[in-house]
Tab-separated table of N, CA and C in Angstrom:
chain	number	residue	atom	x	y	z
I	1	MET	N	92.895	101.849	53.095
I	1	MET	CA	91.871	101.784	54.012
I	1	MET	C	92.547	102.267	55.647
I	2	SER	N	91.953	103.379	56.041
I	2	SER	CA	92.288	104.333	57.314
I	2	SER	C	91.912	103.369	58.452
I	3	SER	N	92.869	103.864	59.679
I	3	SER	CA	92.906	102.851	60.722
I	3	SER	C	90.856	103.537	61.418
I	4	ALA	N	90.336	104.328	60.831
I	4	ALA	CA	89.126	104.587	61.650
I	4	ALA	C	87.966	103.322	60.532
I	5	ASP	N	88.404	102.824	59.169
I	5	ASP	CA	87.869	102.189	58.778
I	5	ASP	C	87.857	100.481	59.213
I	6	LYS	N	89.229	100.450	59.911
I	6	LYS	CA	89.672	99.159	60.261
I	6	LYS	C	88.578	99.105	61.548
I	7	VAL	N	88.919	100.066	62.086
I	7	VAL	CA	88.288	99.761	63.653
I	7	VAL	C	86.657	99.575	63.359
I	8	ALA	N	86.096	100.221	62.559
I	8	ALA	CA	84.514	99.889	62.265
I	8	ALA	C	84.423	98.931	61.736
I	9	ASP	N	85.406	98.542	60.762
I	9	ASP	CA	85.367	96.759	60.297
I	9	ASP	C	85.301	95.850	61.349
I	10	TYR	N	86.169	96.166	62.104
I	10	TYR	CA	86.626	95.326	63.275
I	10	TYR	C	85.453	94.966	64.156
I	11	LEU	N	85.035	96.229	64.729
I	11	LEU	CA	83.718	96.098	65.577
I	11	LEU	C	82.408	95.227	64.607
I	12	ARG	N	82.294	95.593	63.337
I	12	ARG	CA	81.049	95.085	62.919
I	12	ARG	C	81.443	93.463	62.879
I	13	GLU	N	82.497	93.273	62.349
I	13	GLU	CA	83.104	91.756	61.871
I	13	GLU	C	82.949	91.138	63.131
I	14	HIS	N	83.368	91.477	64.100
I	14	HIS	CA	83.605	90.431	65.351
I	14	HIS	C	82.581	90.653	66.996
I	15	HIS	N	82.234	92.206	66.396
I	15	HIS	CA	81.120	92.124	67.425
I	15	HIS	C	79.819	92.840	67.233
I	16	ALA	N	79.395	91.902	66.195
I	16	ALA	CA	77.676	92.413	65.466
I	16	ALA	C	77.043	92.599	66.602
I	17	GLY	N	77.225	92.310	67.461
I	17	GLY	CA	76.038	92.141	68.743
I	17	GLY	C	75.915	93.490	69.345
I	18	GLN	N	77.034	94.128	69.230
I	18	GLN	CA	77.357	95.340	70.038
I	18	GLN	C	77.977	96.303	69.361
I	19	ALA	N	78.138	95.898	67.893
I	19	ALA	CA	78.837	97.109	67.301
I	19	ALA	C	78.050	98.464	67.058
I	20	GLY	N	77.057	98.499	66.673
I	20	GLY	CA	76.175	99.473	66.960
I	20	GLY	C	76.379	100.491	68.173
I	21	LEU	N	75.913	100.085	69.498
I	21	LEU	CA	76.461	100.952	70.350
I	21	LEU	C	77.917	101.385	70.507
I	22	ALA	N	78.970	100.552	70.314
I	22	ALA	CA	80.569	100.682	69.855
I	22	ALA	C	80.646	101.685	69.200
I	23	LEU	N	80.474	102.064	67.879
I	23	LEU	CA	80.392	102.721	67.324
I	23	LEU	C	80.152	104.142	67.729
I	24	TRP	N	78.796	104.003	68.565
I	24	TRP	CA	78.002	105.244	68.771
I	24	TRP	C	79.285	105.731	69.921
I	25	VAL	N	79.416	104.882	71.012
I	25	VAL	CA	80.431	105.468	72.013
I	25	VAL	C	81.637	106.224	71.004
I	26	ARG	N	82.324	105.337	70.418
I	26	ARG	CA	83.358	105.895	69.825
I	26	ARG	C	83.253	107.033	68.973
I	27	SER	N	81.938	107.525	68.020
I	27	SER	CA	81.992	108.811	67.876
I	27	SER	C	81.871	109.917	68.942
I	28	VAL	N	81.127	109.561	69.918
I	28	VAL	CA	81.214	110.335	71.040
I	28	VAL	C	82.710	111.002	71.487
I	29	LEU	N	83.650	110.118	71.760
I	29	LEU	CA	85.027	110.132	72.443
I	29	LEU	C	85.796	110.724	71.338
I	30	LEU	N	85.289	110.447	69.736
I	30	LEU	CA	86.167	111.508	68.778
I	30	LEU	C	85.726	112.383	68.422
I	31	ASP	N	84.380	112.648	68.737
I	31	ASP	CA	83.821	114.077	68.648
I	31	ASP	C	84.613	115.264	69.553
I	32	ALA	N	84.275	114.421	71.097
I	32	ALA	CA	84.988	115.254	72.359
I	32	ALA	C	86.458	115.262	72.467
I	33	GLU	N	87.264	114.218	71.789
I	33	GLU	CA	89.162	114.525	71.563
I	33	GLU	C	89.551	114.041	70.379
I	34	PRO	N	89.089	115.066	69.122
I	34	PRO	CA	89.811	114.772	67.757
I	34	PRO	C	91.140	114.285	67.604
I	35	ASP	N	91.731	114.750	68.494
I	35	ASP	CA	93.231	113.878	68.743
I	35	ASP	C	93.559	112.792	68.746
I	36	PHE	N	92.363	111.820	69.164
I	36	PHE	CA	92.190	110.263	69.603
I	36	PHE	C	92.946	109.676	68.477
I	37	GLU	N	93.939	108.612	69.101
I	37	GLU	CA	94.197	107.675	68.006
I	37	GLU	C	93.694	106.356	68.203
I	38	GLN	N	93.091	105.507	67.183
I	38	GLN	CA	92.186	104.354	67.896
I	38	GLN	C	93.174	103.278	67.341
I	39	ARG	N	93.310	102.310	68.434
I	39	ARG	CA	94.036	100.834	67.776
I	39	ARG	C	93.139	99.973	68.459
I	40	ILE	N	93.232	98.697	67.824
I	40	ILE	CA	92.510	97.377	67.941
I	40	ILE	C	93.113	96.458	68.734
I	41	TYR	N	93.163	95.878	69.561
I	41	TYR	CA	93.861	95.242	70.586
I	41	TYR	C	92.767	93.941	70.693
I	42	ARG	N	93.182	92.931	69.834
I	42	ARG	CA	92.292	91.761	69.714
I	42	ARG	C	92.661	90.950	70.712
I	43	GLY	N	93.674	90.766	71.430
I	43	GLY	CA	93.906	89.995	72.565
I	43	GLY	C	92.965	90.387	74.018
I	44	TRP	N	92.585	91.582	73.575
I	44	TRP	CA	91.700	92.180	74.417
I	44	TRP	C	90.406	92.004	74.240
I	45	GLU	N	90.358	91.851	72.960
I	45	GLU	CA	89.241	92.468	72.164
I	45	GLU	C	88.462	93.233	72.473
I	46	ALA	N	88.889	94.729	72.329
I	46	ALA	CA	88.966	96.174	72.081
I	46	ALA	C	89.161	97.295	71.331
I	47	VAL	N	88.830	98.349	71.686
I	47	VAL	CA	89.299	99.423	70.849
I	47	VAL	C	90.138	100.509	71.974
I	48	GLY	N	91.017	100.790	71.763
I	48	GLY	CA	91.939	101.708	72.790
I	48	GLY	C	92.107	103.145	72.028
I	49	PHE	N	92.045	103.971	73.128
I	49	PHE	CA	91.915	105.683	72.174
I	49	PHE	C	93.651	106.056	73.014
I	50	HIS	N	94.052	106.869	72.303
I	50	HIS	CA	95.533	107.281	72.715
I	50	HIS	C	95.569	108.444	72.301
I	51	HIS	N	96.191	109.442	73.431
I	51	HIS	CA	96.068	111.150	73.047
I	51	HIS	C	97.644	111.116	73.106
I	52	PRO	N	97.846	111.820	71.919
I	52	PRO	CA	99.264	112.080	71.373
I	52	PRO	C	100.057	112.493	72.598
I	53	ASP	N	99.933	113.209	74.088
I	53	ASP	CA	100.544	113.717	75.011
I	53	ASP	C	100.070	112.878	76.231
I	54	ALA	N	98.879	112.317	76.014
I	54	ALA	CA	98.748	111.361	77.307
I	54	ALA	C	98.955	110.116	77.260
I	55	GLY	N	98.845	109.513	76.177
I	55	GLY	CA	98.887	108.157	76.095
I	55	GLY	C	97.943	107.511	76.127
I	56	TYR	N	97.411	106.339	76.770
I	56	TYR	CA	96.655	105.187	76.385
I	56	TYR	C	95.292	105.996	77.599
I	57	LEU	N	94.290	106.355	77.109
I	57	LEU	CA	93.068	106.954	77.924
I	57	LEU	C	92.203	106.099	78.247
I	58	CYS	N	91.292	105.425	77.366
I	58	CYS	CA	90.234	104.617	77.399
I	58	CYS	C	89.708	103.595	76.530
I	59	GLY	N	89.186	102.766	76.563
I	59	GLY	CA	89.143	101.600	75.560
I	59	GLY	C	87.786	100.937	75.762
I	60	ILE	N	87.066	100.771	74.915
I	60	ILE	CA	85.594	99.887	74.595
I	60	ILE	C	86.143	98.584	74.241
I	61	PHE	N	85.212	98.125	75.354
I	61	PHE	CA	85.166	96.469	75.591
I	61	PHE	C	83.914	95.906	75.274
I	62	PRO	N	83.388	95.464	74.047
I	62	PRO	CA	82.217	95.252	73.433
I	62	PRO	C	82.561	93.612	74.263
I	63	ARG	N	81.069	93.297	74.718
I	63	ARG	CA	80.701	92.021	75.365
I	63	ARG	C	79.807	91.307	75.184
I	64	PRO	N	79.137	89.900	75.072
I	64	PRO	CA	78.130	89.346	74.489
I	64	PRO	C	76.959	90.081	75.633
I	65	GLU	N	77.445	90.306	76.777
I	65	GLU	CA	76.236	90.928	77.576
I	65	GLU	C	76.468	92.383	77.969
I	66	GLY	N	76.880	93.100	77.009
I	66	GLY	CA	76.863	94.652	76.707
I	66	GLY	C	78.413	95.391	76.678
I	67	LEU	N	78.249	96.431	76.743
I	67	LEU	CA	80.175	97.080	76.473
I	67	LEU	C	79.930	97.711	77.522
I	68	GLN	N	81.531	97.630	77.973
I	68	GLN	CA	82.278	98.276	78.872
I	68	GLN	C	83.393	99.414	78.520
I	69	LEU	N	83.042	100.842	78.859
I	69	LEU	CA	83.896	101.607	78.600
I	69	LEU	C	84.690	101.591	79.984
I	70	LEU	N	85.834	101.651	79.469
I	70	LEU	CA	87.170	101.536	80.770
I	70	LEU	C	88.152	102.800	80.371
I	71	PHE	N	88.321	103.569	81.430
I	71	PHE	CA	89.184	104.363	81.770
I	71	PHE	C	90.223	104.658	82.617
I	72	GLU	N	91.429	104.142	81.680
I	72	GLU	CA	92.507	103.740	82.391
I	72	GLU	C	92.948	104.526	83.844
I	73	HIS	N	92.628	105.829	83.857
I	73	HIS	CA	93.086	106.830	85.035
I	73	HIS	C	91.466	107.090	85.771
I	74	GLY	N	90.549	106.445	85.936
I	74	GLY	CA	89.217	106.586	86.134
I	74	GLY	C	89.076	106.538	87.754
I	75	ALA	N	89.854	106.353	88.516
I	75	ALA	CA	89.718	106.689	89.829
I	75	ALA	C	90.071	108.086	90.070
I	76	ALA	N	90.732	108.988	89.603
I	76	ALA	CA	90.748	110.068	89.560
I	76	ALA	C	90.079	111.075	88.817
I	77	LEU	N	88.818	110.093	88.099
I	77	LEU	CA	87.596	111.243	88.161
I	77	LEU	C	86.740	111.366	88.829
I	78	PRO	N	86.045	112.452	88.575
I	78	PRO	CA	84.738	112.781	89.640
I	78	PRO	C	83.972	111.970	89.258
I	79	ASP	N	83.263	111.331	90.326
I	79	ASP	CA	81.858	110.452	89.884
I	79	ASP	C	80.898	110.688	90.966
I	80	PRO	N	80.558	111.715	91.415
I	80	PRO	CA	79.263	112.419	92.266
I	80	PRO	C	78.368	111.574	91.629
I	81	GLU	N	77.944	110.511	91.438
I	81	GLU	CA	76.769	109.633	90.957
I	81	GLU	C	76.851	108.501	90.642
I	82	GLY	N	78.438	108.246	91.371
I	82	GLY	CA	78.543	106.718	91.421
I	82	GLY	C	78.555	105.636	90.234
I	83	MET	N	78.499	106.171	88.828
I	83	MET	CA	78.688	105.555	87.888
I	83	MET	C	79.651	104.546	87.718
I	84	LEU	N	81.061	104.595	87.958
I	84	LEU	CA	81.768	104.181	87.615
I	84	LEU	C	82.260	103.135	88.434
I	85	ARG	N	82.494	102.274	88.335
I	85	ARG	CA	83.015	100.696	88.895
I	85	ARG	C	84.315	100.448	88.838
I	86	GLY	N	84.544	99.628	89.678
I	86	GLY	CA	85.908	99.400	89.982
I	86	GLY	C	86.682	99.433	91.587
I	87	ASP	N	87.821	98.831	92.013
I	87	ASP	CA	88.015	99.041	93.028
I	87	ASP	C	89.691	99.254	93.232
I	88	GLY	N	89.926	99.302	92.179
I	88	GLY	CA	91.245	99.480	92.071
I	88	GLY	C	92.071	100.973	92.047
I	89	ARG	N	93.477	100.755	91.993
I	89	ARG	CA	93.771	102.013	92.649
I	89	ARG	C	93.942	102.793	91.292
I	90	GLN	N	93.759	102.513	90.107
I	90	GLN	CA	93.530	103.413	88.650
I	90	GLN	C	92.366	103.042	88.060
I	91	VAL	N	92.019	102.225	87.294
I	91	VAL	CA	90.904	101.981	86.537
I	91	VAL	C	89.603	101.827	86.989
I	92	ARG	N	88.669	102.547	86.112
I	92	ARG	CA	87.559	102.443	86.222
I	92	ARG	C	86.660	102.060	85.269
I	93	MET	N	85.499	101.598	85.343
I	93	MET	CA	84.768	101.312	84.139
I	93	MET	C	83.156	101.667	84.217
I	94	LEU	N	82.868	101.811	82.716
I	94	LEU	CA	81.132	102.356	82.501
I	94	LEU	C	80.723	100.809	82.594
I	95	PRO	N	80.186	99.852	83.122
I	95	PRO	CA	79.582	98.696	82.939
I	95	PRO	C	78.291	99.015	81.749
């Protein structure tokens, strides 16, 4: 079974309520950056996306109340509409 299949199965089995949205966000990320490697983080209940050169860049965090898309270096992203949340030095997320 491929890594992509394992991720899809994980999302469907462990996050059924958010699986549809999580799979859609995942497809958008992979369309934007085909070189992403996906990793399941069971302890964080998330799927992380790693770039071969840049390392960990973002993660999908399904939660019962919705889905969060976390950007590891989100504080460096332009956010003119103020959509990103977080006040730390590095991480930002779309709630």
